[in-house]
Amino acid sequence: MNEQYVRDLHEVDETQVALVGGKGAHLGALSRIEGVRVPGGFCVTTEAFRRIIAQAPSVGDLLDRLSHAKADDREAIRTISAQIRRTIEETAVPDDLAAAITRALARSGERAAYAVRSSATAEDLPTASFAGQQDTYLNVVGPASILRHISRCWASLFTERAVTYRRRSGIDHRTVRMAVVVQRMVFPYASGILFTADPLTGDRKSATVDAGFGLGEALVSGLVNPDVFTVRDGRVVARTIAAKQRALTTLPAGGTQEVEIDAQQQEQPALTDAQAVRLVELGRRIEAHFGHPQDIEWCLVDDGFRIVQSRPITTLFPVPERADGENHVYVSVGHGQMMTDPMKPLGYSMWQLTAMVAMHEAGGRLFVDVTPRLAAPASRAALLDALGKGDPLVRDALQTVLDRGDFVPSLPDPGPGGQPAGGPPPGGAPAGGVRPGGVPDPIATDPAVVAELIERSRSSLAALERDIRTKSGPALFDFLLEAFEEHKRVLSDPLSIQAIMAGMEATWWLNDKLGEWLGEKNPADTLTLSAPGNVTSEMGLALLDVADVIRPLPEVVAFLRGVRDDGFLDELAKVAGGPEARDAIEAYLDRYGMRCVGEIDITRPRWREHPSALVPVILDHVRNLEPGAAGRRFELGRQKARQKEQDVLSRLRALPDGDRKADETKRMIDRVRTFIGYREYPKYGIISRYSVYKQALTAEAERLVRAGALAEREDAFYLTFQELHDVVRSNRPADARLVRQRKEAFRAHHALTPPRVLTSDGEALTGAYRRDDVPAGALVGVPVSAGTVEGRARVVLDMAEADLEAGDILVTAFTDPSWSPLFLGIAGLVTEVGGLMTHGAVIAREYGLPAVVGVERATRLIRDGQRIRVHGTDGYVEILP
């Protein structure tokens, strides 16, 4: 059957999505797998759909209107979509096309019953399943009825739900075509859905079978609760048998009907255990063919199973690729670095090359394999303790894996003086909040130590800036590989690690001992207020100084309110007072322009490249704060810390052995205030170096564009560092198909939520707090900055779109150092990601903001504008009536 408009299912496979759509291509491929039986039929190709659209020119105008409709204008989308559907359904099927379909029916059995099923080109894809977005019609009988239902399937490409799904997935309506599958009906005893991986946990070794009596649409539509079988290692390990009161069956003249199931049959299993196991074996064969876990629709008839659809499960988080077949446990790097968004390939490959520990990519995120450290008892205890201090949910998730007893191998402890197995824990930098390796020698509480470390970092950066200027082509990449070694040397400077740990350990000591001796909760939060030398908090205060320059310049304020692009600084100079304002902004960018949201991804635009990102924050400061706020805030924090110190020491001296306790506490207070500010500096140094790397690589990408090796500069971001190096070294164009695939994957990765802990079986674990000391209904998190505050919640997912008023509480997914300027205009902070020593927590304490971090799904559970109460001392958030 080689007609232009009709293809037999046996003639197509997964390479022909453009011709027969995702469903048709998958069914054709399924029919070729040994042992897999697919009901026979044919596809009405996308060429037929194209022919119909060509006969209805008004559809083009309607598509233009649909493309320009605003995403939140649901009424316009609903109205235009309905017009397109009506136009397509009313368009007559040309005689030659109708004849081709009728001939195909004659070969398959003209009076037989058929399922008529949509098969869009953007359907059943590895990155977007589009499940249920278009229509399927069952038990359709007779050529006239089948032609009518084919038209309905074409029209269903423009249901409101399908249009909205495509828009959310970044797919242009004009690029999608609709094929239609016409398949012989099967009349099953039972049917249902098989997931070859657990759709909830992601476990690739557990398959889930949902089963009911009659047609499977009863399960899909929610008409009945299914029986559920969990199959692992060739046996049913769990089953739930539901009371199946109703089923969907076919009518002799066509169509379907609901029927009641005989009372004696209702609680009988729809499948035996042996049948469930056999079905999963088929599913594993299908999964192996397509190379992805599958969501499979099946039917059971007298002589066995029929497969009527298979699509990839697109909601599973990918697993890092490893070829050893061993069990592995991975911890998320992004949660420690406060950046859980996906990274582009150049971004994650650069982080891998400059990190202190091996990292593995999955879903555009990075993970560290902690299996060796979990395997040995001593290193396990140290790892759990360190990670638990940073994020209790990570510790709980790891403990969940360990408690199973059979996933992590047991290894001996390292010998005397040996490093704990597996090297440093996750983070990629000492600033990740975990001691890398053994206990460092103590250092003196001396500010000169910090000054020396900062000077070392600045000298190394200056040498990098000087030496990279003359490098290009292959010589640039050779130079960068050497620079990465210097990068890691600076990062692993033993003195730097000692200084970081000194500040962190003093914090823990103060909270532990003063809790024990005085009943104080988190006293270090107050004792570290306005600690000197914190480059991140200084960055926030410096933007207040910029606002002070701009505030008395009304023409400048009016100009900034209209800023829409990044070329505004030159235009600003033409406004009254503009040169002064521009100089203030330029000076800020000279010091902090290398920073940005998601700054660990080198491909993200820096503030120097995207200065308009700072304008909303500056305007908020102009509106909400008074002149001189930076100095006053810093001094107020310093005074509060001093008063807290005096209060604590006075109360300690009144205790038994009080002088000793007070003397030890005083030493620790001096120590924490000497070193805690430095904890932010290594990250500043990393990002400063990244800015230099990026400038050089961007210049190289522009050269490649001029040479025709790249289509556009940003294409370089979708190649790994090594791939970009290969393009430069070979003098050959980059693989345009690979770049296109990477762009599609990056878009898809945004829809995935990265887990804190991931196993090599694919199980994604988030952990739990397991606390019973919070009010009912409260959202639990990690207490990181003491105090209680009540106010309006502002849920902000993009710093550039923040519109904050004094007294607002910022609720967001995560905050890296670039968010710090916002902290000066808010009253409290709630984040979904973070721990006691992550950047947002440190800066919240510096500024005295009550803060709770690690609040799962905070941005979805708290609505923008709700009043909430943040308990920063006790670690929970109340949503107020």
PDB file of C-alpha atoms in Angstrom, residues 473 773 810:
ATOM      1  CA  GLY A 473      41.461  29.323  18.539  1.00  0.00           C
ATOM      2  CA  ASP A 773       6.390  20.096  66.877  1.00  0.00           C
ATOM      3  CA  LEU A 810       9.664  36.872  49.471  1.00  0.00           C
TER       4      LEU A 810
END
